[in-house]
Every structure is written in C-alpha cells, then in structure tokens.
Amino acid sequence: MSAIINAAEHGGNTEAPPDDWDADSSDGSEVVNGKAANVDDDDNDNDDDDDADETNEESDSADTSDDDDDNIDDHILQRYQRLSSRRVDLVGDYAGDELFIIEGDSMLLRAFSDSKLDFNPGLQMLHAAYNVEHFLHNLVKRKCNFDIVFFDTNKDLCIPTKAKPEDAVKYLLARAAIIRHLEINLPRVRQDIAVKTFPSYVSNQFAQYLKITAPYFVMMHDGAQTAARRGKHMKLTPADALPVKGRAGLRRMILQFIARGYNVALVNGLEWRDTKVMTMVLEARRTAVLSGKRIMEPKFPQEEREALDVTAELSKLCTLNSTLSDRQQLAVLAVSRLLKNPPGSVSSNVLAKLCCTFLLHQAMIAHLPLSGRRVKSSTGAAGAQELLRELADVSEAMIRGTAKLGSVGTTTDIADYIDGRLFLQLTKTPESPVGATQTLLGRLMDAVEHLGNEKLSLGKITPSSTSHQSAADQNGQSHIELAVLPFSNPVFDKHLEPVRLKTDEAVAYDQSSQSHRIFQELTHWHNAKKPIIAKVAPTFASEKAASKAAFWAAKREQLFMAEMRTYAASLTNAVGKSLEPETIIVGAPRSSRSVSEKVDAPSPADSEASDGPGSKSKPAPKKGGGGGKTAQKNAGKQAMLAKIAVDKAKREDSASDKIVSAWHLVCKNLDADLEHRSNFRKAKEYLTGLQASWRDVLEAECQLYMLNCVLRYWIDACRRNEQQRRVEVTALIWNLASQVMQSRGLTKTVVASVNLTVETLQLPPVPSVTAEGLPDRKLGFTFALPAKVESVAVKLPSKEFQLTYCGPYLERSFDSRPDSRVEFSPDGWQRKVLDGIDAEKSVFVVAPTSAGKTFISFYAMRKVLEADDEGILVYVAPTKALVNQIAAEIQARYSKKFKYGGKSVWAIHTRDYRINNPTGCQVLVTVPHVLQIMLLAPSNANSWSSRVRRIIFDEVHSVGNTEDGLVWEQLLLMSPCPIVALSATVGNPQEFSSWLTDTQKAIGIDLVTVQHPHRYSDLRKYYYVAPEKFAFHGIPDRTAFGTLGLEGLVGFNHVHPVGALVDRSRGVPEDLSLEPRDCLEIWSVISKLQTKAHPVPAKLDPANALPVVCRKVDILNWEKGIKDVLREWIADTSSPYEQLVEDLGRSFRKEDREEVQLTRPSEQNASDAKPIVDGFDLIETTLPMLCRLHAQDALPAILFNYDRHRCEEICQALSDQLQQSELSQVKSGPRWQKTLEKWEDWKKLQEKNAKNKASMKKSKPQEDGLGSKLDQQRDAADATNSPWESFDPEAPVDGYHFADHTRLQLSELEIYVRQLGKRNIQQWLIDALQRGIGVHHAGMNRKYRQVVEILFRKRFLSVIVATGTLALGINMPCKTVVFSGDSVFLTALNYRQCAGRAGRRGFDLLGNVVFQGVSRAKVSRLISSRLPDLNGHFPITTTLVLRLFTLLHESKNAKYAVGAVNALLSQPRLYMGGASFKEQTMHHLRFSIEYLRRQHLLGANGAPLNFAGLVSHLYFTENSAFAFQALLKEGYFHELCGRVNRNEKGTLEGLMLVMAHLFNRIYCKQSDAEYREKVKRSTSVVFLPPLPKKAADILRQHNRQTLDVYRTYVATFVDQHVHTDDRTLPFTGVAAGGKDDRDATAMNSLPATKIRSPFVALSGSGDDFDSIHDLCSTTRDGVFLEEAVIPHVDVFPDETDIPLNAWLLDFFKHGDVMTIERANGIRRSDIWFLLNDFSLVLATIVTSLLNFMKLREGTDMDMLDVMGDLDAHDEAEDNEIAASEEQSDVSGPSAADSAIALPDRQRAQVAPKKKAKNTESWEETADQEEDLQEREIKRAANAARLEAEVGEGTEAGGGSAEGLKDVLKAFQKLREEFNVKFKAMWA
C-alpha cells in the first residue's frame, strides 16, 4: 500500500507514446513537432503575440535536460494557461447530439471532490457512485451523446487534492468499483453509451477507437480545485491547489488532445442551467500546443501494485453458495485474503473481530433501507480505519485482476460495496443481527471458512442503550412544517386549487427596520398623485420648441421611409424582377389570374412575371335559345360580337407586327456584340423585363435566341476540340430547348430549330409540340444550325448524360397545381399550408432553405390586411437584419388606404430602431423581447393585444438558443391567437410538433404540421486546398459559361456526401441530400463492390429505375433505394462499406497543393509568386480562392466566419491586398504618370471649351437655331464618348476589384458613400465596398449593414464576409457559400443555416459550398451530422409571474390578460421535451408567488408592490434583478449613494463594484486563480474583488430566505405527492438498500431525510442546506427543482467556487479595450455587445426610478424606449443625419435638476389596524381566537419595534427624505460616466 501513497504524492516514470500517436491522426490533421498543422486559429486576436511567446518557449525547451521534469511541468502549466477558451452551452451552442467522450478519471475527480462526500473517516462508495450517476443523468436528460473512457495510467488523477495520502486506496477502490458498475449495469438501460478502458491515451487501442468513433470533443478536468471555504469567505492558498505533478498530468493530456485537433470541455466549473450545460471549451488552434517531443511526452506513474486474480477462489466460492451477490463475494474473498495474510497495520488481536464486523456490515447493507443507514460519523474502534484501508487495497486489486468478479449476472451491486460510516459505527457500537440479517451473516462466515480459514464468530454483543424505537422517534422529529403567506387571486386560484398549504399571516411582518424605512419612503412616492414636476402654462417659446421637435421627428420618419424604399427596391421576386406594390382593398375579392390562365403558365417563375389583366378565353355562349324576337336579338348580338372579335384580331395582328419589328431591331443590336456570354445575359434581362402582352408574342423566340447563344459557344468549343472541358454547356442547351417548347409564342420555325438542335446534339427528348396550326414568321437572327463542324453531338448515353450533367435542370415540382389563392402553381405541401391558414388554424412548417416557405408569411399578412383595418399580424424574427428585410418586402408588396389617420400597413419595432407607429399598424415586424413587452403591457390589454389575429414565428428553432430561447418559448405558450411557426432546421420535428399541438389545444386552436424534406436547388460541396505559391497580377477574367459547379477548378476538391460518412456509427443522416450525379457515382461503385453476401438489387440500375426523361421526383425515389443499401452496408461490418467510402472520398482527401497559381499567366511568371506557408491561413488564402471563383463565374459569395473581429480582418486584408497590388502594378511608374498627364490635358481642354462656349453664347445670344442645337448634341456626344469622362484616378482599376459596375450607376454609389461618410464609417470599410467587398455582423453600423445588403442584392458587391447574421432567412442569394475557418459555433445547425444561402430558389439552379481552413475531420462531421433536437426551458420564471400579476392588476383583469394567464397555466406540458408534470408546475408556481410575497413585491391579492415595476423591467437579467432589489429594499444603495455629493468618485466606484457582482457576470476558469500573481502588472485587476461586507451580508440573507422558501416547496410537495422511496440510482436504475421493515434503522442512526437524497445522506448530511446549489443538486428524486429559475445570485467567493472576471469594473476604471482584451481575456468582438448590455441595465434602472418617483410622465410602454448606449448612439446618428445641427438635444428630467420640485416629506404614520369584517369565521373556537390575539399582539409589537428603529435611524442619518433621490442621482451619474468611456470606443 505504500506504493499507492507514493504514487499519489509524487507520480512515476515516463512512458514514451507509440509512433502512431503523431502519425495517425484520426481527424485528418497532421501533427508536426507536436503542433497541429491544420487547426484553425481564426478566433485568436493575438496570434502574433502567441507565436512570439511560443517561439521563446520552444527555444527554452530545446535546452531542457531530460532530468529537469519540474521545469517541463512548469512549461506545461504556462502553456495551458495560454489556451483560448469560451463559455458555451455544450448542447445548444456547440455539440447538439454529436458524440463526445468523457475522460473517466476527470469525471471521478469531479464526483470525489464533493465536499459532502465522506471518504475520511468513512468510505461512502454508494454516495460516490450516486454523484457519478447524477452527473451522467443530467447529461442524458439534456440529450447529450457520449462515451466514457478510462485510462489505466490515469488512475491516480481521480484522487482529490485534499485527500490524505493514506486514503488514496479508498478512492482507487471506488474508481474500480464504479468502472465495473458502469460496465455491467449501463448496457442494460443505455446500449448507446459505451464504457471503455484503455492502457493509456497514447495507446494504439485508443488511437483506433478515436479513428472509428471520431468524437467531437473531449470532456476533462484540468486539475484546478475549488478554493477552501473558511467561515463565510474562501481563500486560495498554495496548499489548496492540486500538486504540480497532478495538474501537469491532466493538462499535458489536454494539450495532447488539443494537438490532435480536439476541443476540450472542462468538467470542473460545469453548470446545469435549465436545459443547458454551460462550461468552458478550450479551443484547438495551431498556436495552442507546445513544440518539442520531450515536453509532449506523457508522464505516467509506474504501476507498483500487482493485480490479484482470484478466479479460482471465486469458482470455489460459487460452488458453495451461488446466491451471494457480487459485493458479498468480494467481501468474502477480501476478508479471506486478509485472514490468510494478516496486514501489519492491523493488530492480530482485533483482526478477526473486525473482519466479522465487516461481514455484519455487509449483511446489514443488504437489508437496511437507505434511510436507515444515515449514521453519525465515527473513527471506529482501534484498528478499524487501518482495516478499512487494507480492505480497500486488496479489494481494488481483486477487481482489477479478476474479470469475472461482478460480471456474472446482468446487474452488479458492487458500487455499494462498503458503507464506511456504518462499518465504523458497528465497530464502536456492535449490533446484534436478527432475522434475515443474521441468516446472511452466517452464510458469509461459512463462505470465509470454506475458503480455508478458521471459523469466525461475532462474539458476545452488549446491547446498546439506544433502541430502534428511539431512532424512529428521531425520524419523526425531522418533519418540516413551514407556513406560507396568505394569497388569493381569482384568476390564479383555480389553477392553484390542488396546492394545499397552511397559511400564516404573521410571517409577513418579519422584515428588517431598514426595509421598513425604505417602504415608508416608497409609500410617499407611490401616493404622489401627479408627476412632481412644476407645470406652467405653455409659452410661445415652448410651443415653438414643441413644433420644431415635431418637425424634426417627421424629418427622421421621412429619412427612415426613404431608406426603406431604397432597401425595398433591391428586393426581387423569383425571376429577379423588382416587386411592385399592390393596393389592398378591404373585403374586395383578390384580383388574381383565373385558373384557366394559370394552366397556360409554364412555371411559377413565368406566372409571377406575367400579371396582365384579363383572360385569354371568354365563356362560351349558351347553346340553343328561344325563338322570335329573342332569337333575332341574340343573332344581332352574335354578329356584333363577331365583328368586334375581327376588329380586335386585326389590331392584335398590327400590334404583333410592331412587337416583332422591335424584337428584330434588338437582335440586330445584340448581334453587333460577338461575345456569346454577353448576348445571353442581355437577352435574359430583356426577356425578364417584358410586359405580359409582349411576352405572349416573343417569349419562345427570345428563349430560342438564348439557346442560340449557348449553341454557338458550344460549336466554337467543338472547333477548338474542347468538348470534354465544355460538355456541361450541353446540359444548359437541353434545358433551354425544353423551356422553349413550353413557352408562349411558339412558331413553326422555332419548333423546327429546337428539333434540329436535339437531333444534331443527340440530346434526350424534350416536350414535343405539333407544328400544325402554329403561326410562322422569320427569325430575327441567324440560327447556328446546321453548322459545318464535326463532333457536336454528345457522346454519352441519354440517362448517364442526364444524371451526370443535367441534375440541376430536372423538372422538380411536387404535385404542383394551379391555385387561385397565389400567383404560381403551389406544390401539394404548400397548398396544405394555405388550407391551414384559411381555416384559422395554427401552422408549423418544416422545410429546408430554398424549398419555398417565403410566400406563407405574405399570404397570412394579405388575409389580415384584406379582412379589415383593425386586425394585426405580428411577424417575429430573431435578428434585426431579418426584421429590416421583411419590413422592406412588405413595403414593396402591399399598400393600403385607411379611413382614418395614424394607421399604416406595417411598422418596425426593435429596441434601437422603429418606423411607423407600432400600435397603429396592421403588420408589426419585431423581435421576441419587444413583442413580449407589448403583450404584457397593461395599457395594451384592452386595445392592441386583443386585436392580434396571428403571430408568425420565423426561424422558430431559435427557441433552443441559450440567450433568448426562453422568451421564444414563453411567447409560444402565451400567444392569444393562431400562429405560424417556420423553420428549416428542427432536429426533432415530431416532438416539437407534439408540444406545439398541446400548447395550441390548450387555447382551443388546432395545429397543422407540414414537413417537406427536399431543397429546390441542390448543394455541391468542395474542399479548398490553397496553392503553395501565389502571384497576383489582377483578378482573372471570367472564362466559364454554362457551368454551375466548380468541377475542374484547381484547388477545389469535390466532396461526395457519402465519401464524408467515415464514421459508421453515425449512419446516414435523414436530411443527407444526394444529387443525381452523386447517386450515379454511388450506384457505379456499389455495383463494382457488391458481393454475394451484399448484392445490389437490379431494380436500382438506372436503366430499370428511371424513365427516359428523369424528373426530380424520380431521382428521389431512386435515391431512397440507394440509401437503403447504404444503411445495410453500414450496419454490417463485413460489407465493403469502407472501400465504398474510400473510393468516393478520393477527391476530398487529396492533399496535393498546386505548385504556383498565377492570376494572369500571360503577364506573369513563377518568379513573381510568394509562398503560402500555412494553407489554413485565412488572410493568405482568401484572395487566391476568390480569384478562382471569379474566373469560374461562381461569385457572388458569402464567406462565413463566426468571429466578428476576424471578419473585419479578412475584409480589410482583401481590400489592402488589392489596393497595394494596384499601386505597385498599375498606379505607379512612367506609364501611369503619362496617363495622369493625358487626363490633366483633357481636363484643361474641357475647361477651355467651356470658356469658348460661354463667350460664344454671350456674343451670339440671338442664335438659338438648328445649327446650335446640332453643335450642342455633337459636343455632348463627344464628351460622353470620351474615355476620360468616367476616369477617376482614385477609383479602383478594373482587375483590382470584385465590384460589378454594370449593376449600379456611379451616382448611386456616390450617394451611398456620402451617407456612410456622414455616419463616420471607417474609410477602409468604404474603400472595401468600392472594391466589391463588404462585412456583415451585428456589431456593424445599421446603415452600413443596410447598404451592404442592398449592394449585394444588386450584384454590385461580389464578396461579403459575415458571421451568422446572414444565415437566418435573409434574402441574400449567392452562388457560393464559403465556410472560412473553424469555430466552436460552426455546428450542425449553423452549417445548414449558412449553407442554405447558396442556390436560392429562383436565382441559382445549384449552390456551391466551399470549406476553407476547416479540417477534413470537421467537414466530415458537419456533412454526416444530424440536426440537434430542440430543448425547452422552464418558462414560468419568477419575473414572468410578477409581470403577469402586473398585467392583471393594472388592466383590471382585462379579458385578454385573463386569457393570457389561463393559456399559460393550462398547458399540460410546459417543459418542451419533458413529460407532463402539471402538479409540480403549479406547486412551483405557488412558491414563486410565496417568494414574491416574502420580498414585498406582491400583495395578498396579487397586486404588485414597491419595486415590482423595477424588477419587471429588469426581466432580461432575471435573477440579478432580485438581488438588486434586495440591496435596494434593505437600504444598502441608500447608504452608499447618500455619499454621492461628498465623495462622488468613491461612491461611483463602490456602486460599480456591486453592479459588477450582480450583472453581466463572466466567469473565469477555475485554473485562472492560480495565475493571480501574473496579472498584477496590468491596470486590470482581472479577478473581481469581493463584495463590500454589508452588501454581501444582505445578499446572503436574501439567499437564505429564498432557500427557506424553496426548501419548504420541496418538503410540502414530497408530503403531498411523493409516496415512493428514493432507492434507485438515477442513471442505471439499479436499486440500492433493503426493504425490511424490521431492521428499519441501524443503531445510533440519524433521522431519515425527507428533502435530501438518501444517497447523499449516507455521508451524514441532513435536511439542512448550505446553499441553494446544495438544495438543488442533492434533492431527492421525484421533485422538479431547477436552480436556474430560483431567484438568487451566488455571492462570490463563499457561495460559488468559480472566480468572477472583473472586466466590467476594470473597464469603468480605465476604459482601455485593449487591456480588457489582453488581461481580462474578453474577445474584442464581444466587448461592444457586453458593454451595451450593461448600458441597457443602467438605462432601465434610471428610467424605472424616474417613473416610480413620478419625476416624469411615464407609461408601462416606456421600457420599449430604453436602449443600451451603443443602440442609442446609432439612433442619435440617425437623428443627426435627419435633423439640422442647430437642433438642441433634449434630455430627460434628472433628480439633480433644480427645475424638479421635491416637496419635503413627513414621516409616515403607522395606520391603526382595522378589525376584519368577517369575524364570524374566526370565532368558531376559542383556540382560534387566542391565536388571533397572539398574532395581533405580535403585529403591534413588531410595528412598534420598527417605528422605534426607523426613528433612531432617521435622527442619526439626517432623515430619509433624500434617500431614493440620492440613489437615482448616483445611478444617473454612474450611467453618464460609464457612457462617456463607452462612447470613447467609437469616437
């Protein structure tokens, strides 16, 4: 055992890693010198510094001797600290349902570090196992997918730092038992979770496991320990930290995983927050690991203890007694071994007796219930502790050495092997066994004797003075009975009826004197009838100022509307045509084309383009008819109609002739340009712009002209023998030929030309048309065929040609039919949606991007607009970018005239931006938070809220977001009307639909769910491999034509979807989409690889499976059969699946880099090229990539990178590279100088000509005849035709920009540039725009983002670098999406959202997706990933409860308000993804009300009190708001702010320290505290200092009161609803403890727990809890208790062990963003948003106090005007643009202003208590009367005490009249000073 102690203290020898650790990297990365060569560092803002430091460390390590292990360990610890980390939700933000691995010993270290766990003196193994299972259960409950992996070499790492060396064996025994317990018991309940054990993490076996499973990340402990808690405060001393050896071992392992490209999530510091798993993720990056093999070699302790193989003894034991359980067998074997080989540490005199006692303890474990095993702590009799350790030592060796031990049956009880407390208690107070316990003890003793030992005897036991009865009595004393305050509200009562609780009014008066004084002051402010602002009669000056303010408000509105019209003009329909607004008339039938006309329309695209009035055919006259005059009348009428028809036909013929003549002129002009690609584009634009009447005549011939252009291009390619390279063009020819034959205006010549094309090129059949009866006319151009060129025909068989090249062109409708409700022929699923909306049902639609969901929202809007002028539709979007776009599209689509003023079709309302009146519009476009404020505003309850007819939730999967998903869920539950929920990415649509169905049924609305799984356009994926060298000499010309993908483009390796499915365990994702060519490749390969055991069905042969001309629906059916074969092969390990993946993935895995990339080979040579050292460097590789995409005509493109700062870096680098190359290659040297001289000469000539014209005009003013006009025209033409007219030496030169100047007039661009210049946009951003490059992320200026969107849609911009802001529903169609660099946020969900931007319906037939700077392993994972399931939240938060009561009370129980509450509380399943637990929800709700009552925020009838408004307004901070209120009501802020006039600086710094503890908390890693000394040189303190003592005491008291409330909640719920014992482990479900009532408790047992889990109580803990975390983490099973929704803030450092970052306090002190980034570790891209969030908190507090104190006239909607200072800055900027500079700023009233009159306050008098009216019920019994008198006495005494204390406090403190006024003043000054520093960031 000494070896164990030695290993625990020091560590051991070094084992070199196997060679394959570096060579065979499972994720496709190469590890060079311990450094991951392909791990992206795109998030690192300090890469250069890191590289420099790394270089220094490498040089240091080079001289490190092999014996200097301490120095190496120091290097490990230092390098670990440099790893980049971010705190994320592992499920929602990161992993989803991706597989990850939990490092087992890290998990055990977390479990064993529990301060409640007793391993000294006890050994509570079952408690330890419970901790492990509780952790795993919490992960599984949150839908995590993981394996658990143990390493033999890591066993010592599970021992906590505070464990005594001699106790190490206890932890190792627990480790071995828990591993065996999980290995045996887990497969019975969870076969999907594997428990693996490997020799080491560098073993070949583990490398193979990684290769097979490809985990997403590793969850580990980093060795940092929680600081020791001493009294009320925690201190970190060197003794508290894990020894360097232990920490270095764990962190060396972390660095090894980082080096292989795996991110690491820390298990220490992990927090369960609702359905989220919040923890730090360490990111794998190139600069993250140490170089040098010596440092990277893992160090393992040498195993000095031999394993004991007791298989023979076990077999012998089983022959005697096979009924012994696993733990009993182990006990017998261990006791037998100790008796045979007595240990020296235990006296031989007591060994046998102690062994007997141990066996007695085993017998009692089998029969005692868990509740009876809670005993007092004891050190035991002499030798007992030593025996316990020896038993642990020998038992651990036996488990390790005997595979059969504990693995015979389907379950094992080995986890409950030793109850140390019970054993030690028995050694000191022996207990005589009875009944079954005695029988089992006898069998155990016999078994020991059977193994060759002497017969054992328990000996004579002296009865204990404590009887079982006394123990039972003690159990009875543990009953908890706490009363709650009375509460009754007519709306809530019916829901709370099942909750039966005892009430007591007396507890209402247990308040402190401070809070009593504060509430007295509040009474004064509350009773003030008017705003305390002196009102005077309006003067001329004030009226003028008001008029001026209104004028400028109107100007701002005009500015916003002008911007919106410009934005709307950039939006187009499905065929690229600008949207035209339609006037809506209430009640009028929709003026849409008839169904018969729709049948003539060839496609939805054409339907949208042709909107001419009328119908082609008239109804046929009725046959027959009467005689006489009627017949004559009819005959005359018919003759007249016939004459009209003839005249009309003549006019139409004449009009047709004119149209054809115009077309011929167009053809003549087009033919003047010999460039086929240009002519094709011009003809397409001409056709798009044709009006309906012209299209009827010209459509077929115009499309034939386009076909002719492509045909000529193909013929030219054949002449150059480039058929193979350009063959894709023939697919476009086939598609155009098909379109021509289905178009309007067909002639015999057009049909003959198409037929000739199909025959000559040997193309697949096109729709046939009979030429008979068609008109004929001469073409306006010369058709290309027949041509004198050989080999123009396609050589491939028809089906192979279609599958290989024609996939994007295949007909792809799904049961399309004409429908009068819309202007196109909707698919079947779209009609189902329309039907649901028409039936006033709710609709949930899940369909991928480009499937056609957009029309749904606009159809619903139209219905509301047509119904009346009062109904409202609310459109909820997750981002402001989407809000702007939707509003612009409504502006472009609809207009409407209203009877009364103040109404509008639409309005935008976000916190920082609004257009039109949000309550006066019919379509409100907003974000979730704003809608929630409006729905919960009492002033809206009787008006606006009741008029809402439908709510559209776009991107409804946002309900799973960590930040605001809760608000989405609350809105879904509270919606008072039918909803439309739209999403492309819901991983569990059935489950979500089921939950939504229940929520809608609760309010009497049916839900229709519509799922459509297919995209309209396919996505083709490529992996970008950068060249080794790159020479840029201008952007290359576009050479591609008729190609859709990137085939043949050097550096772009095609990624076949199945070639990326390397992990068999992941299967085939349900939404994996295959193109026709993908299916053909799979079929070709599986046909070659098929075996007798794994045949390919003949029906899958394309010859059998597909028709002559394929459609998309045919391909989908074929694809389904192919996927079935794939699934069979994946499931069968003997199948040739591995070879299939290898064959299909060859292109993807090709790593050859192009030697040199020249952009213009004719002007360059290889010597100009610069090396690209790192192929993953985004700055170096982006321009080469974009040059290739431009040449392939694959732009525009959106480059997605999830780091805002990195987006800007990439954009700026691109712009700089182009500009510098332009300067050096074009704008320098004698040639450029000569150009400038010529330009100057031209300008002088122009000036001279202008002077001459002026003088001529003066001399001949009378000459204004024809000659002068001709001269003027000639001069104008000369000026226009001059190349110098448009020359600008400052503008980018062609070839050095990506802008398309043909898409935008120069004057329009100059307008945008001027607008951005007025908003102080940085010049480099404007320069980049002029080069066709933009940036888009939430931190950019709103106007700049808007301009970027407009210019991109107009196709002026070709490149945008963006974060996920453009991924959610934005209409930004692009040909190519690039994932530029990796990130923890590049998840399965975000991958699908971003990739969906490529190939949008109606714009591109195919979308390209390119991976740049992302490892191949990550690409494979993304393609093979499944969408994560949506998890819900517990929606009834305490702030929501308070807001609901405010809604009810202030609206006087309005119908809408009552309905909203009933809707929310009637839900059967509030928790999405959870079972129905209505009883628990209502019980929890009642105690939320109890908390609000105790905090004096709610009255007995539900009326909001005191600071309820302030807390409600701070709802977005949830628990922090209640902590703030606690400090406010207890007078802390009054006392602190009372010094603001005397010591402003100190007061504000103290105030800021408190605020930093309450709001916008950011946690450090636990390990950061180890480096506290290293940050002293910084101006930042980095680690937040403790709260001031008084503030900390108040918050502790608040938390204690809250703990009491929720402790009562659990106790009362258990009493009423939980009637089963808590005896099963939460994860494996294994039952523990016995069921015998006779042996209910052990001797000297402690009372059984009611609230705390009996598993935790085994270590002695009772129902007294240290903290809310303690309560929530150890509550018994069967009770819902979520720590995140309990209103509290843990006080650091004594209530939370994770250090807080002082970033907010540091910024307030020095305002240096760079220091915050470097010292505090806050990413630069996040700082702005974090500061803006805090600015919003300050603004909310100030506004709430102003309203409360009635220092201004305010309403419940004022909070919508509150915004953070960053948002306020944007609004002020808009105002500046709209308003003149002379306009003065108008500030809100301040308590410091002398203009505000604050009357003196009299001390409030305590009103005498009135006797209740209903006394009859109180006088039923004498006891009740006595009780009432006691309460009255108590009340009076309490009131007198408070009055006295308040009086003393007032006299001592100078009165309380100024208290709240000083608080307001201090917060105003704090806000002002904070915002000054904040504004300095953008000054």
GROMACS .gro file of N, CA and C in nm, residues 1533-1541 1543-1544 1546-1552 1555 1708 1738 1741-1742 1745 1790-1792 1858-1874:
model
  132
 1533PHE      N    1  -2.822   5.062  -0.104
 1533PHE     CA    2  -2.795   5.166  -0.203
 1533PHE      C    3  -2.823   5.305  -0.146
 1534HIS      N    4  -2.921   5.314  -0.056
 1534HIS     CA    5  -2.947   5.443   0.007
 1534HIS      C    6  -2.824   5.490   0.085
 1535GLU      N    7  -2.767   5.397   0.160
 1535GLU     CA    8  -2.650   5.433   0.241
 1535GLU      C    9  -2.529   5.465   0.153
 1536LEU      N   10  -2.506   5.379   0.052
 1536LEU     CA   11  -2.391   5.400  -0.036
 1536LEU      C   12  -2.405   5.529  -0.115
 1537CYS      N   13  -2.522   5.552  -0.172
 1537CYS     CA   14  -2.542   5.668  -0.258
 1537CYS      C   15  -2.563   5.797  -0.180
 1538GLY      N   16  -2.587   5.784  -0.052
 1538GLY     CA   17  -2.601   5.904   0.030
 1538GLY      C   18  -2.474   5.986   0.034
 1539ARG      N   19  -2.361   5.926  -0.004
 1539ARG     CA   20  -2.233   5.997  -0.003
 1539ARG      C   21  -2.197   6.055  -0.139
 1540VAL      N   22  -2.291   6.047  -0.234
 1540VAL     CA   23  -2.256   6.084  -0.371
 1540VAL      C   24  -2.218   6.232  -0.384
 1541ASN      N   25  -2.277   6.318  -0.301
 1541ASN     CA   26  -2.244   6.460  -0.309
 1541ASN      C   27  -2.111   6.492  -0.242
 1543ASN      N   28  -1.851   6.247  -0.184
 1543ASN     CA   29  -1.740   6.168  -0.239
 1543ASN      C   30  -1.790   6.095  -0.364
 1544GLU      N   31  -1.803   6.171  -0.471
 1544GLU     CA   32  -1.863   6.115  -0.592
 1544GLU      C   33  -1.780   6.001  -0.649
 1546GLY      N   34  -1.554   5.793  -0.512
 1546GLY     CA   35  -1.557   5.672  -0.432
 1546GLY      C   36  -1.694   5.604  -0.435
 1547THR      N   37  -1.799   5.686  -0.435
 1547THR     CA   38  -1.934   5.629  -0.439
 1547THR      C   39  -1.958   5.554  -0.569
 1548LEU      N   40  -1.918   5.615  -0.680
 1548LEU     CA   41  -1.943   5.551  -0.809
 1548LEU      C   42  -1.860   5.424  -0.826
 1549GLU      N   43  -1.737   5.425  -0.777
 1549GLU     CA   44  -1.655   5.303  -0.786
 1549GLU      C   45  -1.714   5.193  -0.699
 1550GLY      N   46  -1.761   5.229  -0.579
 1550GLY     CA   47  -1.825   5.129  -0.493
 1550GLY      C   48  -1.953   5.076  -0.557
 1551LEU      N   49  -2.029   5.166  -0.618
 1551LEU     CA   50  -2.152   5.125  -0.687
 1551LEU      C   51  -2.120   5.033  -0.803
 1552MET      N   52  -2.013   5.064  -0.873
 1552MET     CA   53  -1.977   4.982  -0.989
 1552MET      C   54  -1.930   4.844  -0.946
 1555MET      N   55  -2.243   4.647  -0.882
 1555MET     CA   56  -2.311   4.617  -1.008
 1555MET      C   57  -2.237   4.507  -1.085
 1708PHE      N   58  -1.463   5.026  -1.632
 1708PHE     CA   59  -1.511   5.150  -1.572
 1708PHE      C   60  -1.394   5.232  -1.517
 1738LEU      N   61  -2.826   4.988  -1.692
 1738LEU     CA   62  -2.825   5.118  -1.626
 1738LEU      C   63  -2.940   5.206  -1.673
 1741ILE      N   64  -3.264   5.091  -1.512
 1741ILE     CA   65  -3.274   5.129  -1.371
 1741ILE      C   66  -3.310   5.276  -1.357
 1742VAL      N   67  -3.240   5.361  -1.432
 1742VAL     CA   68  -3.266   5.505  -1.423
 1742VAL      C   69  -3.409   5.537  -1.467
 1745LEU      N   70  -3.665   5.418  -1.205
 1745LEU     CA   71  -3.668   5.504  -1.086
 1745LEU      C   72  -3.736   5.637  -1.117
 1790SER      N   73  -3.390   6.499  -1.449
 1790SER     CA   74  -3.295   6.439  -1.357
 1790SER      C   75  -3.329   6.484  -1.216
 1791ALA      N   76  -3.303   6.396  -1.122
 1791ALA     CA   77  -3.327   6.433  -0.981
 1791ALA      C   78  -3.234   6.543  -0.937
 1792ALA      N   79  -3.125   6.562  -1.010
 1792ALA     CA   80  -3.029   6.667  -0.975
 1792ALA      C   81  -3.071   6.803  -1.029
 1858GLU      N   82  -3.424   6.224   0.141
 1858GLU     CA   83  -3.344   6.232   0.019
 1858GLU      C   84  -3.295   6.095  -0.028
 1859GLY      N   85  -3.335   5.987   0.039
 1859GLY     CA   86  -3.275   5.856   0.013
 1859GLY      C   87  -3.285   5.809  -0.130
 1860LEU      N   88  -3.405   5.790  -0.179
 1860LEU     CA   89  -3.425   5.738  -0.313
 1860LEU      C   90  -3.379   5.838  -0.418
 1861LYS      N   91  -3.390   5.966  -0.383
 1861LYS     CA   92  -3.344   6.072  -0.473
 1861LYS      C   93  -3.192   6.061  -0.494
 1862ASP      N   94  -3.120   6.031  -0.384
 1862ASP     CA   95  -2.975   6.014  -0.396
 1862ASP      C   96  -2.940   5.890  -0.476
 1863VAL      N   97  -3.019   5.785  -0.458
 1863VAL     CA   98  -2.995   5.663  -0.536
 1863VAL      C   99  -3.009   5.693  -0.686
 1864LEU      N  100  -3.116   5.762  -0.721
 1864LEU     CA  101  -3.136   5.798  -0.862
 1864LEU      C  102  -3.022   5.884  -0.912
 1865LYS      N  103  -2.984   5.980  -0.833
 1865LYS     CA  104  -2.876   6.072  -0.875
 1865LYS      C  105  -2.746   5.996  -0.897
 1866ALA      N  106  -2.715   5.904  -0.806
 1866ALA     CA  107  -2.591   5.826  -0.819
 1866ALA      C  108  -2.593   5.739  -0.945
 1867PHE      N  109  -2.708   5.677  -0.970
 1867PHE     CA  110  -2.716   5.592  -1.090
 1867PHE      C  111  -2.712   5.676  -1.217
 1868GLN      N  112  -2.769   5.795  -1.214
 1868GLN     CA  113  -2.758   5.882  -1.330
 1868GLN      C  114  -2.613   5.921  -1.357
 1869LYS      N  115  -2.542   5.951  -1.250
 1869LYS     CA  116  -2.401   5.987  -1.267
 1869LYS      C  117  -2.317   5.866  -1.311
 1870LEU      N  118  -2.350   5.750  -1.254
 1870LEU     CA  119  -2.279   5.628  -1.294
 1870LEU      C  120  -2.302   5.599  -1.443
 1871ARG      N  121  -2.426   5.613  -1.484
 1871ARG     CA  122  -2.458   5.589  -1.625
 1871ARG      C  123  -2.387   5.689  -1.715
 1872GLU      N  124  -2.386   5.815  -1.670
 1872GLU     CA  125  -2.320   5.918  -1.750
 1872GLU      C  126  -2.171   5.891  -1.766
 1873GLU      N  127  -2.105   5.857  -1.654
 1873GLU     CA  128  -1.960   5.833  -1.660
 1873GLU      C  129  -1.929   5.706  -1.739
 1874PHE      N  130  -2.011   5.603  -1.720
 1874PHE     CA  131  -1.989   5.479  -1.795
 1874PHE      C  132  -2.005   5.504  -1.944
   0.00000   0.00000   0.00000
